[in-house]
Short mmCIF file of C-alpha atoms and ligand atoms in Angstrom, two decimals:
data_model
loop_
_atom_site.label_atom_id
_atom_site.label_comp_id
_atom_site.label_asym_id
_atom_site.label_seq_id
_atom_site.Cartn_x
_atom_site.Cartn_y
_atom_site.Cartn_z
CA MET A 1 -0.16 0.05 0.05
CA LEU A 2 1.50 3.28 -1.15
CA ILE A 3 1.39 5.82 1.90
CA ALA A 4 2.35 9.35 2.60
CA VAL A 5 3.44 10.22 6.28
CA GLY A 6 2.12 13.57 7.29
CA VAL A 7 3.62 15.26 10.25
CA ASP A 8 2.70 18.43 12.24
CA VAL A 9 5.23 19.87 14.65
CA GLY A 10 3.40 21.84 17.42
CA GLY A 11 4.92 23.59 20.24
CA THR A 12 3.57 20.83 22.59
CA ASN A 13 3.00 17.61 20.71
CA THR A 14 4.19 16.32 17.44
CA LYS A 15 1.51 14.49 15.46
CA LEU A 16 1.75 11.89 12.46
CA GLY A 17 -0.30 9.77 10.58
CA ALA A 18 0.09 7.69 7.64
CA VAL A 19 -2.04 9.31 4.69
CA THR A 20 -3.69 7.22 1.83
CA GLN A 21 -3.84 8.99 -1.68
CA ASP A 22 -7.73 9.37 -1.04
CA GLY A 23 -7.22 11.12 2.08
CA LYS A 24 -7.89 8.46 4.89
CA ILE A 25 -5.39 8.35 7.82
CA ILE A 26 -4.83 4.40 8.64
CA HIS A 27 -2.61 4.78 11.52
CA LYS A 28 -1.43 7.64 13.57
CA ARG A 29 1.03 8.47 16.65
CA ARG A 30 2.18 11.41 18.58
CA PHE A 31 4.62 12.35 21.00
CA SER A 32 5.54 15.31 23.20
CA THR A 33 7.47 17.97 21.36
CA ARG A 34 8.36 19.52 24.64
CA ASP A 35 10.00 16.77 26.11
CA GLN A 36 12.59 16.52 23.80
CA ILE A 37 15.69 18.21 25.52
CA ASN A 38 17.42 19.65 21.93
CA LYS A 39 17.00 19.28 18.42
CA GLU A 40 19.03 16.22 18.06
CA ALA A 41 16.93 14.47 20.54
CA PHE A 42 13.75 15.68 18.68
CA LEU A 43 14.96 14.41 15.10
CA GLU A 44 15.92 10.97 16.65
CA THR A 45 12.34 10.64 18.30
CA LEU A 46 10.58 11.77 15.13
CA SER A 47 12.59 9.39 12.99
CA THR A 48 11.84 6.41 15.44
CA ASN A 49 8.19 7.49 15.52
CA ILE A 50 7.91 7.36 11.69
CA LYS A 51 9.72 3.70 11.61
CA MET A 52 7.07 2.73 14.49
CA LEU A 53 3.91 4.09 12.57
CA ILE A 54 5.10 2.05 9.51
CA SER A 55 5.96 -1.06 11.50
CA ASP A 56 2.67 -0.93 13.45
CA ILE A 57 0.88 -1.04 10.02
CA GLY A 58 3.42 -3.86 8.82
CA LYS A 59 6.52 -3.25 7.02
CA GLU A 60 5.73 -5.55 4.34
CA TYR A 61 2.48 -3.75 3.70
CA VAL A 62 3.79 -0.37 3.22
CA ASP A 63 5.42 1.49 0.45
CA LEU A 64 6.52 4.94 1.59
CA ALA A 65 5.74 7.66 -0.94
CA GLY A 66 7.21 10.49 0.94
CA ILE A 67 6.90 12.51 3.81
CA GLY A 68 5.10 16.07 4.17
CA ILE A 69 6.03 18.09 7.36
CA GLY A 70 4.89 21.41 8.84
CA ALA A 71 6.66 23.29 11.68
CA PRO A 72 6.59 26.87 12.93
CA LYS A 73 9.04 28.85 11.10
CA ALA A 74 9.78 25.90 8.59
CA ASN A 75 10.83 27.11 5.15
CA PHE A 76 9.84 25.26 2.05
CA TYR A 77 12.48 26.27 0.03
CA THR A 78 15.53 25.27 2.27
CA GLY A 79 13.78 22.59 4.36
CA LYS A 80 15.04 24.03 7.68
CA VAL A 81 13.48 25.14 10.62
CA VAL A 82 15.06 28.55 12.13
CA GLY A 83 14.21 30.43 15.16
CA ALA A 84 10.75 29.25 15.88
CA ALA A 85 9.99 30.86 19.39
CA ASN A 86 7.54 27.90 20.70
CA LEU A 87 10.54 25.13 19.93
CA ALA A 88 13.44 25.06 22.17
CA TRP A 89 15.99 24.40 19.38
CA GLN A 90 19.23 26.03 19.15
CA GLY A 91 20.33 27.06 15.63
CA ALA A 92 18.70 25.75 12.53
CA VAL A 93 17.29 22.35 12.25
CA ASN A 94 17.41 20.82 8.53
CA LEU A 95 14.18 18.68 8.73
CA ARG A 96 14.45 17.79 5.19
CA GLN A 97 17.93 16.67 4.91
CA PHE A 98 17.67 14.47 8.15
CA LEU A 99 14.66 12.66 7.09
CA HIS A 100 15.73 12.29 3.52
CA ASP A 101 18.92 10.62 4.83
CA GLN A 102 16.75 8.39 7.01
CA PHE A 103 14.01 7.39 4.82
CA GLN A 104 15.58 8.05 1.07
CA VAL A 105 12.08 9.57 -0.07
CA PRO A 106 10.84 12.91 -1.07
CA VAL A 107 10.37 15.25 1.99
CA ILE A 108 8.34 18.49 1.53
CA VAL A 109 8.75 20.91 4.42
CA THR A 110 6.61 24.02 4.86
CA ASN A 111 5.30 26.48 7.71
CA ASP A 112 2.60 24.75 9.80
CA ALA A 113 0.24 27.35 9.07
CA ASN A 114 -0.19 25.95 5.55
CA LEU A 115 -1.06 22.56 6.33
CA ALA A 116 -4.73 23.14 6.91
CA ALA A 117 -4.80 25.14 3.61
CA VAL A 118 -3.18 22.37 1.54
CA GLY A 119 -5.43 19.34 3.51
CA GLU A 120 -8.28 21.40 2.48
CA ASN A 121 -7.66 21.71 -1.35
CA GLU A 122 -6.60 18.11 -1.51
CA PHE A 123 -9.16 16.22 0.38
CA GLY A 124 -11.75 18.95 1.90
CA ALA A 125 -14.03 21.52 0.86
CA ALA A 126 -11.61 23.60 -1.23
CA ARG A 127 -11.00 20.62 -3.79
CA GLU A 128 -12.41 22.56 -6.63
CA MET A 129 -11.25 26.10 -5.28
CA LYS A 130 -8.36 28.12 -6.80
CA ASN A 131 -8.60 31.19 -4.62
CA PHE A 132 -8.99 30.66 -0.81
CA LEU A 133 -7.79 31.42 2.48
CA SER A 134 -7.48 28.73 5.48
CA VAL A 135 -7.32 30.54 8.83
CA THR A 136 -6.39 28.01 11.84
CA ILE A 137 -7.42 29.64 15.04
CA GLY A 138 -6.06 27.72 18.36
CA THR A 139 -3.33 28.56 20.40
CA GLY A 140 -2.38 31.03 17.97
CA LEU A 141 -3.56 32.48 14.67
CA GLY A 142 -2.04 30.98 11.29
CA CYS A 143 -3.27 31.16 7.69
CA GLY A 144 -2.75 29.57 4.29
CA ILE A 145 -3.16 31.37 1.14
CA TYR A 146 -4.20 29.55 -2.31
CA ILE A 147 -3.67 31.96 -5.31
CA ASN A 148 -4.44 30.67 -8.79
CA GLY A 149 -4.71 26.97 -7.56
CA GLU A 150 -1.12 27.09 -5.84
CA LEU A 151 -0.09 27.38 -2.30
CA PHE A 152 1.44 30.90 -1.95
CA HIS A 153 4.63 30.59 -0.26
CA GLY A 154 6.10 34.27 -0.49
CA GLN A 155 10.03 34.88 -0.67
CA ASN A 156 10.74 32.85 2.38
CA ASP A 157 7.49 30.67 3.04
CA MET A 158 6.56 33.49 5.40
CA ALA A 159 3.40 34.45 3.60
CA GLY A 160 0.20 34.25 5.49
CA GLU A 161 1.29 35.57 9.01
CA LEU A 162 -2.01 37.22 9.32
CA GLY A 163 -1.89 36.56 13.39
CA HIS A 164 0.90 39.38 13.50
CA THR A 165 -0.91 41.95 11.10
CA SER A 166 -2.23 44.59 13.12
CA VAL A 167 -6.25 45.49 14.37
CA LYS A 168 -5.40 47.82 16.60
CA PHE A 169 -2.91 50.81 16.73
CA LYS A 170 -1.06 50.56 20.05
CA GLY A 171 -3.42 47.70 21.04
CA ARG A 172 -2.68 44.83 23.30
CA TYR A 173 0.83 43.64 23.45
CA CYS A 174 1.53 40.16 21.53
CA GLU A 175 4.09 37.55 22.35
CA CYS A 176 5.72 38.51 19.15
CA GLY A 177 6.71 41.73 20.84
CA LYS A 178 4.47 44.17 18.58
CA GLN A 179 1.04 45.73 19.68
CA GLY A 180 -2.32 45.45 18.15
CA CYS A 181 -1.70 42.01 16.47
CA LEU A 182 -4.71 39.93 15.55
CA GLU A 183 -3.56 37.08 17.49
CA ALA A 184 -3.54 39.19 20.73
CA TYR A 185 -7.32 39.24 20.17
CA VAL A 186 -8.30 36.13 18.00
CA SER A 187 -6.66 33.15 19.79
CA ALA A 188 -7.33 31.00 22.74
CA LYS A 189 -5.32 33.37 24.81
CA GLY A 190 -7.03 36.42 23.02
CA LEU A 191 -10.33 34.92 23.79
CA ILE A 192 -9.36 34.88 27.78
CA ARG A 193 -7.92 38.13 27.72
CA THR A 194 -11.17 39.63 26.26
CA THR A 195 -13.16 37.70 28.67
CA LEU A 196 -11.18 39.23 31.72
CA LYS A 197 -11.44 42.68 30.14
CA LEU A 198 -15.21 42.56 29.73
CA LEU A 199 -15.97 41.24 33.00
CA SER A 200 -14.22 44.09 34.40
CA LYS A 201 -15.74 46.52 31.99
CA TYR A 202 -19.71 45.39 32.32
CA GLU A 203 -21.63 44.30 35.31
CA ASP A 204 -23.72 41.62 33.65
CA GLU A 205 -24.40 38.54 35.78
CA SER A 206 -22.27 35.72 34.30
CA GLU A 207 -21.34 32.12 35.21
CA LEU A 208 -18.00 33.20 34.00
CA ARG A 209 -17.62 35.26 37.15
CA ALA A 210 -17.47 32.07 39.09
CA ILE A 211 -14.50 30.63 37.43
CA ALA A 212 -10.91 31.62 38.45
CA SER A 213 -9.07 33.38 36.05
CA ARG A 214 -6.47 30.78 35.55
CA ASP A 215 -9.11 28.42 35.31
CA LEU A 216 -10.81 29.97 32.10
CA THR A 217 -10.74 28.12 28.92
CA PRO A 218 -12.27 28.43 25.59
CA ASP A 219 -14.39 25.43 26.06
CA LYS A 220 -15.59 27.03 29.13
CA ILE A 221 -16.63 30.15 27.43
CA SER A 222 -18.33 28.59 24.75
CA SER A 223 -20.50 26.33 26.90
CA ALA A 224 -21.60 29.44 28.79
CA ALA A 225 -22.51 31.03 25.57
CA LEU A 226 -24.42 28.30 24.19
CA ARG A 227 -26.47 28.23 27.40
CA GLY A 228 -27.31 31.94 26.64
CA ASP A 229 -24.77 33.70 28.96
CA SER A 230 -25.13 37.23 27.73
CA MET A 231 -21.28 37.94 28.91
CA ALA A 232 -20.01 34.90 26.94
CA LEU A 233 -22.01 35.96 23.87
CA LYS A 234 -20.58 39.67 24.17
CA ILE A 235 -17.15 38.00 24.06
CA TYR A 236 -17.68 36.17 21.02
CA GLN A 237 -19.27 39.07 19.34
CA TYR A 238 -16.29 41.25 20.34
CA THR A 239 -13.74 38.66 19.10
CA GLY A 240 -16.01 37.97 15.65
CA ASP A 241 -16.15 41.92 15.20
CA ILE A 242 -11.99 41.85 15.26
CA LEU A 243 -11.91 38.92 13.25
CA GLY A 244 -14.17 39.99 10.44
CA TYR A 245 -12.52 43.83 10.65
CA LYS A 246 -9.41 42.12 9.60
CA LEU A 247 -10.90 39.51 7.01
CA SER A 248 -12.38 42.34 5.00
CA ASP A 249 -8.92 43.54 4.49
CA VAL A 250 -7.99 40.26 3.43
CA ILE A 251 -10.83 39.91 1.01
CA ALA A 252 -9.88 43.25 -0.46
CA MET A 253 -6.25 42.02 -0.79
CA TYR A 254 -7.26 38.33 -2.60
CA ASN A 255 -10.67 38.59 -3.54
CA PRO A 256 -11.04 34.69 -2.55
CA GLU A 257 -13.75 32.40 -3.53
CA ALA A 258 -13.98 31.62 0.20
CA ILE A 259 -12.19 31.85 3.81
CA PHE A 260 -12.22 28.88 5.98
CA LEU A 261 -11.90 28.97 9.80
CA THR A 262 -10.56 26.02 11.47
CA GLY A 263 -8.64 25.13 14.74
CA GLY A 264 -10.05 24.77 18.45
CA ILE A 265 -11.65 28.37 18.40
CA ALA A 266 -13.22 27.90 15.33
CA ASN A 267 -15.00 24.88 16.61
CA ALA A 268 -17.28 27.32 18.26
CA GLN A 269 -19.04 27.41 15.06
CA SER A 270 -21.99 29.89 14.51
CA LEU A 271 -20.93 31.56 17.99
CA LEU A 272 -18.00 32.84 15.92
CA PHE A 273 -18.94 32.50 12.50
CA GLU A 274 -22.11 34.83 12.68
CA PRO A 275 -20.58 37.87 14.55
CA THR A 276 -17.52 37.55 12.17
CA ARG A 277 -19.83 37.42 8.74
CA ARG A 278 -21.86 40.69 10.19
CA SER A 279 -18.33 42.70 10.73
CA ILE A 280 -17.02 41.26 7.23
CA HIS A 281 -20.21 42.76 6.02
CA LYS A 282 -20.04 46.11 7.87
CA TYR A 283 -16.21 46.59 6.89
CA ILE A 284 -15.98 45.35 3.41
CA TYR A 285 -15.08 47.51 0.58
CA LYS A 286 -18.49 47.92 -0.99
CA SER A 287 -17.32 46.95 -4.34
CA TYR A 288 -17.37 43.17 -3.20
CA SER A 289 -21.12 42.78 -3.53
CA ASP A 290 -20.83 39.10 -3.53
CA PRO A 291 -21.80 37.13 -0.49
CA ILE A 292 -18.62 36.14 1.51
CA ARG A 293 -18.13 32.61 1.94
CA LEU A 294 -17.01 32.06 5.44
CA LEU A 295 -16.58 28.14 5.56
CA PRO A 296 -16.00 25.61 8.43
CA SER A 297 -13.49 22.92 7.40
CA ALA A 298 -14.82 19.63 5.90
CA LEU A 299 -12.12 17.66 7.47
CA GLN A 300 -12.05 16.78 11.39
CA ASP A 301 -10.11 19.51 13.25
CA ASP A 302 -7.67 16.66 14.92
CA GLU A 303 -6.69 15.12 11.60
CA ILE A 304 -6.57 18.37 9.19
CA SER A 305 -2.81 19.24 9.50
CA VAL A 306 -1.84 15.53 9.46
CA LEU A 307 -3.87 15.00 6.34
CA GLY A 308 -2.42 18.34 5.06
CA GLY A 309 1.35 16.80 5.63
CA GLY A 310 0.13 13.93 3.61
CA ALA A 311 -1.14 16.18 0.88
CA LEU A 312 2.22 17.97 0.78
CA VAL A 313 3.35 14.65 -0.64
CA TRP A 314 0.67 13.61 -3.09
CA LYS A 315 0.73 17.15 -4.52
CA HIS A 316 4.36 17.01 -4.90
CA LEU A 317 4.26 13.70 -6.84
CA GLU A 318 1.57 15.26 -8.81
CA ASN A 319 3.70 18.33 -9.75
CA LYS A 320 1.19 20.58 -8.25
CA MET A 321 3.58 22.51 -6.19
CA ALA A 322 4.23 24.69 -8.58
CA ILE A 323 5.74 27.92 -6.66
CA VAL A 324 4.24 31.15 -6.82
CA HIS A 325 6.24 34.15 -6.08
ZN1 LIG B 1 2.18 39.60 17.24
#
């Protein structure tokens, strides 16, 4: 059986899976990224996990087509990861060279924010789309961009850093050191910062007041909103308003057919989608008369990045990865 291994290197965990050409994950594994004391330990553990993934399926049944891997600050052109703030690695890590030496198959490396877009295009709801964006809202906020049917990498595979574009002059401090970044408002941490801000600003009764600030989570906020808690609903309205404000700029820049929202925070579905849609309509450049298609992913949240890694391989083999500069 021909399989591609898709890998998503996250700051907390690394997920990997064996992905078939028709988009099924037949086996998956994960290991702690944080527990790897340095880059050498990480590479060793990654290699071991890929070998175990294959041997779990049965070595004799597997024909490895390639490895597709997304990581923070990974560069499609060089195959290296350099200076990722959430990975405790000193210096550059050449993922492509290392994995190629280990497995002698094509290895495609890219910025982790691109995985969801590639997965959506190969296996999800964007299969027929040429111009779209996939915005992943979880711990942070990442974005992958398709232009004319191709993933847009930019000069250094850094295109789509939407999370660190500004939504407010001298606004909230962001972990990147800037002020007013979208990610400081629209992300798990952003949602919690908004909760604390609105709880102190308004006097509405809210079940969220009974939760210690360190115990607040996006799930608790969305559960309260689903029960009709007016404060929790205000939090999503505020978040959607800011997200829609930024997406109206994105629409003016790229004229996409659709924008997908994925990731843990987007799982709140209509709680986030509805205020975001209203906000887009409020701020959009009026020449855009078509309705904006703001869509959830057709893929499962816990599988999309690994599917995207696998899709990198299948696209590479189909010579679909023509580069748009
Ligand atoms: Zn930032």
